[in-house]
PDB file of N, CA, C and O in Angstrom:
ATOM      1  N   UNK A 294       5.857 -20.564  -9.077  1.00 93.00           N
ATOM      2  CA  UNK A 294       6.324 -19.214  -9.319  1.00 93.00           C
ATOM      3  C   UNK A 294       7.531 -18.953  -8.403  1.00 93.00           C
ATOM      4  O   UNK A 294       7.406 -19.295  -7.228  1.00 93.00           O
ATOM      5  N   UNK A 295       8.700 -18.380  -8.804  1.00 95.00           N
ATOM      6  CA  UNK A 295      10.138 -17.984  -7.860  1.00 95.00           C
ATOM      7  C   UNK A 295       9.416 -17.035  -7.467  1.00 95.00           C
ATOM      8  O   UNK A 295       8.329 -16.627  -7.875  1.00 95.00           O
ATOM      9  N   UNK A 296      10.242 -16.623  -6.450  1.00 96.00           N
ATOM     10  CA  UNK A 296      10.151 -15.605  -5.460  1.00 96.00           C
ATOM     11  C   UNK A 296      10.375 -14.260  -6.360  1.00 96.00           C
ATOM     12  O   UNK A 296       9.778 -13.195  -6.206  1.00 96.00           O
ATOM     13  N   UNK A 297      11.359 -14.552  -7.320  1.00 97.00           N
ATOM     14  CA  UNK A 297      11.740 -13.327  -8.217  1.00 97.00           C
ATOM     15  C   UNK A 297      10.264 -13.189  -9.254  1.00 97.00           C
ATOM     16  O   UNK A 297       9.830 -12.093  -9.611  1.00 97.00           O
ATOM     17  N   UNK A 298       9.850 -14.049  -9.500  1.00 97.00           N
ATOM     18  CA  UNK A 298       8.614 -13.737 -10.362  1.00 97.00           C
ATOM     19  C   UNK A 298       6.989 -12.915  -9.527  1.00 97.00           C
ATOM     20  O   UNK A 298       6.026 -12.226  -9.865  1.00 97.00           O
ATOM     21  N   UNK A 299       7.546 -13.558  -8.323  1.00 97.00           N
ATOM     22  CA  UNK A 299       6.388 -13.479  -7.184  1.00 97.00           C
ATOM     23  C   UNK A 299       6.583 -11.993  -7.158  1.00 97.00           C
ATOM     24  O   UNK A 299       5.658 -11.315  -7.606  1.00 97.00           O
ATOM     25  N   UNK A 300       7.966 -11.206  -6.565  1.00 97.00           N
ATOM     26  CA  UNK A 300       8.240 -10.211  -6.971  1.00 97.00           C
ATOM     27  C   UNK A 300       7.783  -8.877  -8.263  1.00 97.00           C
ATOM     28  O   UNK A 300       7.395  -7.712  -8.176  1.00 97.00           O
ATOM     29  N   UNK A 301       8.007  -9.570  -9.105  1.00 98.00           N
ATOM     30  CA  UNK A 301       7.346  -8.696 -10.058  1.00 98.00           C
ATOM     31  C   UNK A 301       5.920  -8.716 -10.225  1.00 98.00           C
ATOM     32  O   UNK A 301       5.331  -7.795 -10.792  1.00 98.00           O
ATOM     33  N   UNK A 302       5.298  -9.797  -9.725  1.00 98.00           N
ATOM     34  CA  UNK A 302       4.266  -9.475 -10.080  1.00 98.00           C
ATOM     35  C   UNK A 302       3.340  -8.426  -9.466  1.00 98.00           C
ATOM     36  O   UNK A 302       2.452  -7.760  -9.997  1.00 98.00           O
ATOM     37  N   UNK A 303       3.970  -8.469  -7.677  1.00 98.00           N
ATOM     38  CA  UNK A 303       4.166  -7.567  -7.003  1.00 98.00           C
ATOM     39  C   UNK A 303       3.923  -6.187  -7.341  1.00 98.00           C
ATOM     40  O   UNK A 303       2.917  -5.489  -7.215  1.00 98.00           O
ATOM     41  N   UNK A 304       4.975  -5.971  -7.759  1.00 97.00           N
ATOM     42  CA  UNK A 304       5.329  -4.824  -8.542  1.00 97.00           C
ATOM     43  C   UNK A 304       4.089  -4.009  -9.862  1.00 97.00           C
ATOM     44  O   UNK A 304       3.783  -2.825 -10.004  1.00 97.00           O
ATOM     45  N   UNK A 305       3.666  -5.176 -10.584  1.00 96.00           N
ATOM     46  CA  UNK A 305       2.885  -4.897 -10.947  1.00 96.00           C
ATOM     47  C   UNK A 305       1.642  -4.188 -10.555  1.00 96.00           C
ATOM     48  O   UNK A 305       1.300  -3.086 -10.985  1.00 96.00           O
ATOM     49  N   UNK A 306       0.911  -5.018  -9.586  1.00 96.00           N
ATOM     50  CA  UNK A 306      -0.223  -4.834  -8.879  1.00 96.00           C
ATOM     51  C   UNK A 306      -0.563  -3.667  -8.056  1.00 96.00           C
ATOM     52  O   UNK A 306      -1.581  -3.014  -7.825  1.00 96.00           O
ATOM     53  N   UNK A 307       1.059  -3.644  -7.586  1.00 95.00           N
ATOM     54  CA  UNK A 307       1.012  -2.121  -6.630  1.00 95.00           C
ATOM     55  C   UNK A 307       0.910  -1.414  -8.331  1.00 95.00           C
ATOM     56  O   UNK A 307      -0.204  -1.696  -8.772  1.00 95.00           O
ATOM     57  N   UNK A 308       1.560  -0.776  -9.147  1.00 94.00           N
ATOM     58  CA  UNK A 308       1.558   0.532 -10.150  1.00 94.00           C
ATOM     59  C   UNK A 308       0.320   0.009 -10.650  1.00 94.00           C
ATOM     60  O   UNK A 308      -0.134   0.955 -11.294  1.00 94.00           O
ATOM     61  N   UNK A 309      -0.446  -0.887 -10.728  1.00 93.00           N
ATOM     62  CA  UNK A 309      -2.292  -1.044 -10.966  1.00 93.00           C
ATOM     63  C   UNK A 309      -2.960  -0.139 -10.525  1.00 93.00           C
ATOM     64  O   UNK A 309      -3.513   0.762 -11.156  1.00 93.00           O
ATOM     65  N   UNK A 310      -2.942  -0.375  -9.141  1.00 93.00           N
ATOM     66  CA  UNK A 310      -3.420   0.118  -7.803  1.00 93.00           C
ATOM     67  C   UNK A 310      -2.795   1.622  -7.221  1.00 93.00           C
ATOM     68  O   UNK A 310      -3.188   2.484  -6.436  1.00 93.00           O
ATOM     69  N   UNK A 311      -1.736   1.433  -7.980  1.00 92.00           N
ATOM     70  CA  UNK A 311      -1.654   3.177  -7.693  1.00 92.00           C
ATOM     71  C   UNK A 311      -1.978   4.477  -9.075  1.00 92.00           C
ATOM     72  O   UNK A 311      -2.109   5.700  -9.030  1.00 92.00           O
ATOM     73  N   UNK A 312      -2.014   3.411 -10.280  1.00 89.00           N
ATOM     74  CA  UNK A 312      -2.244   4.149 -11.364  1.00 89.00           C
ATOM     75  C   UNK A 312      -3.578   5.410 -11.220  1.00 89.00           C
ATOM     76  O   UNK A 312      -4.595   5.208 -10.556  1.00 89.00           O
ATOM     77  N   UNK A 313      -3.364   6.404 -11.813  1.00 77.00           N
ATOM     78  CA  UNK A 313      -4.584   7.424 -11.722  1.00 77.00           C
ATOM     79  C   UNK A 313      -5.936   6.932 -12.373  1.00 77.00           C
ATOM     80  O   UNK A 313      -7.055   7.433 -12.261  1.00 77.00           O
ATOM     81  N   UNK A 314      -5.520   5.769 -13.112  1.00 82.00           N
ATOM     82  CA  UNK A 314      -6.743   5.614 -13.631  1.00 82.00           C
ATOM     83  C   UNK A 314      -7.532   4.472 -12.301  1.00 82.00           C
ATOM     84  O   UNK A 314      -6.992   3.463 -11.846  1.00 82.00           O
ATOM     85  N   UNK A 315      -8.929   5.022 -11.907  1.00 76.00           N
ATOM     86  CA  UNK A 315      -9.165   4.691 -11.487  1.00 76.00           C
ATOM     87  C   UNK A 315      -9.957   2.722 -11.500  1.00 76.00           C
ATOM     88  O   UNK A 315     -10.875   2.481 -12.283  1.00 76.00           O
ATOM     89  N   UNK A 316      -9.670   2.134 -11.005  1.00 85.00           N
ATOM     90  CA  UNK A 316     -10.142   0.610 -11.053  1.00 85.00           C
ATOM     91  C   UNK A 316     -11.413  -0.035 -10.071  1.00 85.00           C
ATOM     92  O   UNK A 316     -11.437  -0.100  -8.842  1.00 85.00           O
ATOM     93  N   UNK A 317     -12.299  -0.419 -10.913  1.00 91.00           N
ATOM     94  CA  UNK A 317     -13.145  -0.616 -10.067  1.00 91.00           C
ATOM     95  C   UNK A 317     -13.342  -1.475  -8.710  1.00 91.00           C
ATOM     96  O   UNK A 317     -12.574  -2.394  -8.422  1.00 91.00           O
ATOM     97  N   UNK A 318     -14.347  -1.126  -7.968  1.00 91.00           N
ATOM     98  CA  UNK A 318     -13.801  -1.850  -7.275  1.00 91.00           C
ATOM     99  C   UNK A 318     -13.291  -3.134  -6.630  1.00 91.00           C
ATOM    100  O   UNK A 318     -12.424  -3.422  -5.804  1.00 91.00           O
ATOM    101  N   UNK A 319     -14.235  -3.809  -7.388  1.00 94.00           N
ATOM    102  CA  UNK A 319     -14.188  -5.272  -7.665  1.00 94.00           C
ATOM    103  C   UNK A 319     -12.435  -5.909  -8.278  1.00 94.00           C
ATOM    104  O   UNK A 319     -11.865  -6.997  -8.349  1.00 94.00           O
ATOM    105  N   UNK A 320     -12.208  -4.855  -8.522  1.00 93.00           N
ATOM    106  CA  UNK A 320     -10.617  -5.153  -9.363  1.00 93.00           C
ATOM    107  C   UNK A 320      -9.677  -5.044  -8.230  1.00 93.00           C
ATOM    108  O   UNK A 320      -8.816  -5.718  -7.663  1.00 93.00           O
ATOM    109  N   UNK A 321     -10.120  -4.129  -8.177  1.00 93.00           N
ATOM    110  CA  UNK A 321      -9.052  -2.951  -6.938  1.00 93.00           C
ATOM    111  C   UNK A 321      -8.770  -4.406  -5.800  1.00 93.00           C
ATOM    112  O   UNK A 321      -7.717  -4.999  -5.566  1.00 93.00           O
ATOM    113  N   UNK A 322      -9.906  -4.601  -5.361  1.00 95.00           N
ATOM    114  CA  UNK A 322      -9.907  -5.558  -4.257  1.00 95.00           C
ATOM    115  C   UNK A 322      -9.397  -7.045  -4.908  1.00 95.00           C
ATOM    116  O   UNK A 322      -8.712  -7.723  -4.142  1.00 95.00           O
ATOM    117  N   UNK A 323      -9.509  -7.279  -5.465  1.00 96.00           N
ATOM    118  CA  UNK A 323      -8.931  -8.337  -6.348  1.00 96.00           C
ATOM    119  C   UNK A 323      -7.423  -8.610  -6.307  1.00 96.00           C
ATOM    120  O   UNK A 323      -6.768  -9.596  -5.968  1.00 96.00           O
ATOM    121  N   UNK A 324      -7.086  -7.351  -6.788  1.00 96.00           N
ATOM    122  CA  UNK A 324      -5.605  -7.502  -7.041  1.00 96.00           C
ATOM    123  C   UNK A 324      -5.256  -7.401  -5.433  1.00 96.00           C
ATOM    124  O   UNK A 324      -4.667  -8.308  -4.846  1.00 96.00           O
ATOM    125  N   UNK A 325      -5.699  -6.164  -4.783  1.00 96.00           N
ATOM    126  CA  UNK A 325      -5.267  -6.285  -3.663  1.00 96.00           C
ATOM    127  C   UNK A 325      -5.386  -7.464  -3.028  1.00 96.00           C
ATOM    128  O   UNK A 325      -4.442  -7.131  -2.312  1.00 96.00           O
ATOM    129  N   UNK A 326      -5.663  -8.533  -2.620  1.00 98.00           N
ATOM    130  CA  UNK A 326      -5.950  -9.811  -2.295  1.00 98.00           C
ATOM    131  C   UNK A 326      -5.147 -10.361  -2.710  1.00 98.00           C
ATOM    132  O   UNK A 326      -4.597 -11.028  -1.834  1.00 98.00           O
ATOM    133  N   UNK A 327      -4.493 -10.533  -4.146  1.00 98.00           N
ATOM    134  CA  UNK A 327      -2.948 -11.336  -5.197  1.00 98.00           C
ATOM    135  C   UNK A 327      -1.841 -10.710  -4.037  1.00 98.00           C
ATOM    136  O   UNK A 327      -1.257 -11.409  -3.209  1.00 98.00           O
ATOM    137  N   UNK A 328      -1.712  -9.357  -4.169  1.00 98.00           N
ATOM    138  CA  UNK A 328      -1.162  -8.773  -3.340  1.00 98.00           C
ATOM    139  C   UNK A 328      -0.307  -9.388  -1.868  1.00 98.00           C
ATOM    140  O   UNK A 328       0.879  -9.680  -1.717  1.00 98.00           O
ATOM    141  N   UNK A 329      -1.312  -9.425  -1.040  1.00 98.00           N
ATOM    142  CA  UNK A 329      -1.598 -10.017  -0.077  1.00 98.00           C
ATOM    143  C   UNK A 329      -0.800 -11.227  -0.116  1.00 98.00           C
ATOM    144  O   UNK A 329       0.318 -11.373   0.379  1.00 98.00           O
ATOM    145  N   UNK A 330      -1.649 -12.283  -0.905  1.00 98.00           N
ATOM    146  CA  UNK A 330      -1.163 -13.089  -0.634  1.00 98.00           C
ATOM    147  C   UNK A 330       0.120 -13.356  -1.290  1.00 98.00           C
ATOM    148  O   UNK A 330       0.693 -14.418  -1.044  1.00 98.00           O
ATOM    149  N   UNK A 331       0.644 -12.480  -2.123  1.00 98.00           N
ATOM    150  CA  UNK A 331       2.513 -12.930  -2.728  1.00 98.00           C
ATOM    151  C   UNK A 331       3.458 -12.041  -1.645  1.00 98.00           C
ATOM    152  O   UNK A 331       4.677 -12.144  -1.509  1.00 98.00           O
ATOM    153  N   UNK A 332       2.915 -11.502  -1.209  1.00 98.00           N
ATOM    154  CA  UNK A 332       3.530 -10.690   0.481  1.00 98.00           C
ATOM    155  C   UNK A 332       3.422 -11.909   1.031  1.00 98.00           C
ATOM    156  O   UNK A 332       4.498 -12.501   0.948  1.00 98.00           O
ATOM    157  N   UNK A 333       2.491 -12.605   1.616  1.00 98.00           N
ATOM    158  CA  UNK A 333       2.943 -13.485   2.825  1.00 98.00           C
ATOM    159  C   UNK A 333       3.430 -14.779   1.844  1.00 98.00           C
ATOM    160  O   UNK A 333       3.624 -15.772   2.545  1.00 98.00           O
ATOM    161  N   UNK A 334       3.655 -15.004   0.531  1.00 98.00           N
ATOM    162  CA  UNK A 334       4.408 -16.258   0.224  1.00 98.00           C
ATOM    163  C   UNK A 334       5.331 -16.032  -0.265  1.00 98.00           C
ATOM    164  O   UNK A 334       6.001 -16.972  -0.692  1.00 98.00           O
ATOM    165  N   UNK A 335       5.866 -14.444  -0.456  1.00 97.00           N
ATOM    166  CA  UNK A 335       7.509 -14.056  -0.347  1.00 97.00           C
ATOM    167  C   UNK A 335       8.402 -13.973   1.355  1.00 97.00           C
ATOM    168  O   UNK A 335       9.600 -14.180   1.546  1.00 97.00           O
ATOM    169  N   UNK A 336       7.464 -13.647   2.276  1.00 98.00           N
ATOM    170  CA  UNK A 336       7.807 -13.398   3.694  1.00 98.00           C
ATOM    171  C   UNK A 336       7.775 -14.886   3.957  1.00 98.00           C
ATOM    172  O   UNK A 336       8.720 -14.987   4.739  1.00 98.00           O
ATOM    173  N   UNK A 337       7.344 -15.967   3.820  1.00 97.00           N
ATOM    174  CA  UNK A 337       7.628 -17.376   3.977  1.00 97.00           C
ATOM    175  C   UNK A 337       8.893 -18.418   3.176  1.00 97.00           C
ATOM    176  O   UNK A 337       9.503 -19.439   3.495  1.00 97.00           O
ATOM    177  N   UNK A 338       8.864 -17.621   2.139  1.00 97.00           N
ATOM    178  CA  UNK A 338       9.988 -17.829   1.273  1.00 97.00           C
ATOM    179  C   UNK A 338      11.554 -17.356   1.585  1.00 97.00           C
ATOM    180  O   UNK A 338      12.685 -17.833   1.488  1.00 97.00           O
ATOM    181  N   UNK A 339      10.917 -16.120   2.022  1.00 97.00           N
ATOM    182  CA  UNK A 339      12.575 -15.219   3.035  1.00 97.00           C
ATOM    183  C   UNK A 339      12.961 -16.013   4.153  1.00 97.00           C
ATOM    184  O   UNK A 339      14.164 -16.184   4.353  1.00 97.00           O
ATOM    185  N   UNK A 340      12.049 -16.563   4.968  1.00 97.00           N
ATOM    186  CA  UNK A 340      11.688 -17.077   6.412  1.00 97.00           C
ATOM    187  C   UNK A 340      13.007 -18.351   6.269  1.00 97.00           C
ATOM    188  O   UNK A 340      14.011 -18.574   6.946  1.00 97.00           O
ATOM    189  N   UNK A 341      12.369 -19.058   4.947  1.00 96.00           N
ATOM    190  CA  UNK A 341      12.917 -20.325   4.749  1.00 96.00           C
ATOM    191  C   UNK A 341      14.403 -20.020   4.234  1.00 96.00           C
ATOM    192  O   UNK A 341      15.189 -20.770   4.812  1.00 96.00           O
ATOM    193  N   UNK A 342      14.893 -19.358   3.541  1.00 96.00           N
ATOM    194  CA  UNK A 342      16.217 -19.075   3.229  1.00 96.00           C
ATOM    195  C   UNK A 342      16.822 -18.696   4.316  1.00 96.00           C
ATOM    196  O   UNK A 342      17.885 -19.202   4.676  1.00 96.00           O
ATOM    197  N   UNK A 343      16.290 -17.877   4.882  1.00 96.00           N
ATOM    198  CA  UNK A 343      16.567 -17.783   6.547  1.00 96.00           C
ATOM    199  C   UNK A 343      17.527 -18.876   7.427  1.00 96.00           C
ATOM    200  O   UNK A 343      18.639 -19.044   7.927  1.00 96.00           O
ATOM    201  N   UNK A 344      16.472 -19.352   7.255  1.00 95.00           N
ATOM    202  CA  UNK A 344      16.599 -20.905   8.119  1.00 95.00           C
ATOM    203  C   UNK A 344      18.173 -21.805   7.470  1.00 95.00           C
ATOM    204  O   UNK A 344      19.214 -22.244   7.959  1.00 95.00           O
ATOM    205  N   UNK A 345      17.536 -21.715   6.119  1.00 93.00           N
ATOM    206  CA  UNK A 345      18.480 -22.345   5.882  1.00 93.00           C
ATOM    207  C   UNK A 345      20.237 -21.506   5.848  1.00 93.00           C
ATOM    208  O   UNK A 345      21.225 -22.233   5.947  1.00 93.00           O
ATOM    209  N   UNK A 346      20.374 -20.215   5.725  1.00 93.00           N
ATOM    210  CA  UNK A 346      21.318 -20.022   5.733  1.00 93.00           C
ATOM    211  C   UNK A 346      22.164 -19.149   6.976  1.00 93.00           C
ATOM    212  O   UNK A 346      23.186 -18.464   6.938  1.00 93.00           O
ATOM    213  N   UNK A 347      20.949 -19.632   8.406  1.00 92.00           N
ATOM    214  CA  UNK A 347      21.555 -19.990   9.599  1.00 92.00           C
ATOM    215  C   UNK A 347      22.152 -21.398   9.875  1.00 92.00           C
ATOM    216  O   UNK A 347      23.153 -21.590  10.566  1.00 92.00           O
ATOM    217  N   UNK A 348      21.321 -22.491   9.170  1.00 90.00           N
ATOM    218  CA  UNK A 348      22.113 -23.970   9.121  1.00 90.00           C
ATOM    219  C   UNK A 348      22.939 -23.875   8.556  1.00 90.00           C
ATOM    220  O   UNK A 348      23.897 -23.723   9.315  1.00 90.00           O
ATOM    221  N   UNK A 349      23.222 -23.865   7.594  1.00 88.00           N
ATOM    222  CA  UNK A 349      24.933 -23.676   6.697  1.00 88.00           C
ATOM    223  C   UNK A 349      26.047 -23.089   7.725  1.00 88.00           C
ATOM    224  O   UNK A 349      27.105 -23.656   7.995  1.00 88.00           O
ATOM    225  N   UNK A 350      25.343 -21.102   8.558  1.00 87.00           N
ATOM    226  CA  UNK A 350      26.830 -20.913   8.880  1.00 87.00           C
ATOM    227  C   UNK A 350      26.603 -21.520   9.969  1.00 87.00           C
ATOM    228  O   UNK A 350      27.739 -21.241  10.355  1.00 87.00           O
ATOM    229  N   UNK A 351      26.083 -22.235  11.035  1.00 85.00           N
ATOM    230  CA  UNK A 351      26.177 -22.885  12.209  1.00 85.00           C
ATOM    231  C   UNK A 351      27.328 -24.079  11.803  1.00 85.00           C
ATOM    232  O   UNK A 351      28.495 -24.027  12.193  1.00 85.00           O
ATOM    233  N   UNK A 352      26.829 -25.053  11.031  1.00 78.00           N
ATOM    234  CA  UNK A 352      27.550 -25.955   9.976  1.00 78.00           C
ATOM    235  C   UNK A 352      28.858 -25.646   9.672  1.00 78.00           C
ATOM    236  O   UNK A 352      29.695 -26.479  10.021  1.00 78.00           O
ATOM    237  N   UNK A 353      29.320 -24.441   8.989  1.00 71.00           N
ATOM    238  CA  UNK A 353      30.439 -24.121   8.628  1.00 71.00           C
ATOM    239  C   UNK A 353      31.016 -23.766  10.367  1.00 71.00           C
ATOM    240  O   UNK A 353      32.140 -24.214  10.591  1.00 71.00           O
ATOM    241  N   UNK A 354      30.366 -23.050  11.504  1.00 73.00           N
ATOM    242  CA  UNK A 354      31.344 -22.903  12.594  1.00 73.00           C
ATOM    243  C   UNK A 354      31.643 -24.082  13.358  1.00 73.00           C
ATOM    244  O   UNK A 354      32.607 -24.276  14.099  1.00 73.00           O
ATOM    245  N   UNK A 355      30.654 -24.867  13.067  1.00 69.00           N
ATOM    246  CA  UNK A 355      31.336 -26.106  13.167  1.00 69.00           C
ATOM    247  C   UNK A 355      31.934 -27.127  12.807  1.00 69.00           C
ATOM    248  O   UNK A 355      32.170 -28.129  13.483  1.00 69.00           O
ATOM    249  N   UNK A 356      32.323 -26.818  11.249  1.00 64.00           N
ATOM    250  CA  UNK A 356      33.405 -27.248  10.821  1.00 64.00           C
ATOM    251  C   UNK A 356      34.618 -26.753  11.182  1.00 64.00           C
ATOM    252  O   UNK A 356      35.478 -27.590  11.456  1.00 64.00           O
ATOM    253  N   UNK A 357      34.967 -25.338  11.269  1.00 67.00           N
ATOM    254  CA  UNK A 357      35.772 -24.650  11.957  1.00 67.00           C
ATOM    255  C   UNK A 357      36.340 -25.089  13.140  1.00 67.00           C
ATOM    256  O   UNK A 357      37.487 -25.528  13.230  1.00 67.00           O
ATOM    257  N   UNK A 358      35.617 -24.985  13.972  1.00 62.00           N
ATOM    258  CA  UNK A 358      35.718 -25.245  15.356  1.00 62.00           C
ATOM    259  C   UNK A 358      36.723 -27.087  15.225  1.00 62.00           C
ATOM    260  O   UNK A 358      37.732 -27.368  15.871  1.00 62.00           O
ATOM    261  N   UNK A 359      36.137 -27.838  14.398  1.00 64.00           N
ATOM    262  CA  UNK A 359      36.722 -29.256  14.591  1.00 64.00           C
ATOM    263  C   UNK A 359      38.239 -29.284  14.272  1.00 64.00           C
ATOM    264  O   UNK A 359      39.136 -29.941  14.800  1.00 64.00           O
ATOM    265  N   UNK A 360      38.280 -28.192  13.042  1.00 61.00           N
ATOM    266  CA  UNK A 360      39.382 -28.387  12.275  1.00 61.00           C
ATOM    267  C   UNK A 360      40.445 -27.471  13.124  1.00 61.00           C
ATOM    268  O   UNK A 360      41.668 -27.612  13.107  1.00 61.00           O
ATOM    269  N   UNK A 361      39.701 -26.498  13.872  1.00 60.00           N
ATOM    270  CA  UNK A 361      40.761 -25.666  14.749  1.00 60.00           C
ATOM    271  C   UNK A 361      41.227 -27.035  16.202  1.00 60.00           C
ATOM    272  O   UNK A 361      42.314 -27.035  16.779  1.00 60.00           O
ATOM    273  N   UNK A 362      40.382 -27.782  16.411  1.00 63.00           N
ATOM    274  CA  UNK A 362      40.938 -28.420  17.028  1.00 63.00           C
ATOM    275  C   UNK A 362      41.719 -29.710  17.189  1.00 63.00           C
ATOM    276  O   UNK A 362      42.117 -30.322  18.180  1.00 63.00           O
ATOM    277  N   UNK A 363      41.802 -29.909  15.940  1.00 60.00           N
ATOM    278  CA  UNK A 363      42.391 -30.930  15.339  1.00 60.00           C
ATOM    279  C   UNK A 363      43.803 -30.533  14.759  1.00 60.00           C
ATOM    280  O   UNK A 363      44.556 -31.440  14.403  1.00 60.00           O
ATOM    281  N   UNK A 364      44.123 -29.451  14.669  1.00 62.00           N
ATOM    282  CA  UNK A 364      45.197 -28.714  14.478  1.00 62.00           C
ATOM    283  C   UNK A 364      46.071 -28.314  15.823  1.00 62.00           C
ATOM    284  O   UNK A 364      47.278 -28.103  15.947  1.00 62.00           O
ATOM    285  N   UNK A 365      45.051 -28.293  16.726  1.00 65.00           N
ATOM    286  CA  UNK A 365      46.087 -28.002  18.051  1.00 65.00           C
ATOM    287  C   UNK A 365      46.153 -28.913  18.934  1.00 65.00           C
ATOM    288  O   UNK A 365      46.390 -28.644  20.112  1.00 65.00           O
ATOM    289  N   UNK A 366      45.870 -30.643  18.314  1.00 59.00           N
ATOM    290  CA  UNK A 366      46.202 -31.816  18.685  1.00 59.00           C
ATOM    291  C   UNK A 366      45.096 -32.116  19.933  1.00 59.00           C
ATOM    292  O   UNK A 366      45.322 -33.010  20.749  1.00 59.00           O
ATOM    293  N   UNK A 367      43.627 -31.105  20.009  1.00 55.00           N
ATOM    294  CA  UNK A 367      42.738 -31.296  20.695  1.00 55.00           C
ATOM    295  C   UNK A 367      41.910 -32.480  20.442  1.00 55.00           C
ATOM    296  O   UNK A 367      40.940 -32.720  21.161  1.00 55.00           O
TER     297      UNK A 367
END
């Protein structure tokens, strides 16, 4: 499942769970639990894009950095 699907489903579960019609509780807790857990495997998913797109610009300032010094015959 993408993160974008993980998302909606999200989405779903909360307007379940907030709908007036009431859900029993066996449900209620159910979904809340899906819930749960696509919260912490979207917050692990963010974590990792994270990561990775502190490596890239570290990467890119240090491409920078070489090419600035290779230009001023450093």
């Amino acid at each position: 499942m993408t993160f974008e699907e993980k998302l909606e489903r999200l989405k779903e579960i909360v307007e379940k769970l907030e709908a007036p019609d009431t859900l029993e509780l066996d449900a209620s807790l159910t979904l809340f639990e899906e819930g749960v857990g696509l919260v912490r495997s979207c917050r692990e998913l963010l974590e990792a894009a994270e990561v990775r797109v502190q490596n890239v610009s570290q990467e890119d300032n240090e491409d920078t950095a070489s090419i600035s010094e290779d230009e001023n015959g450093e």
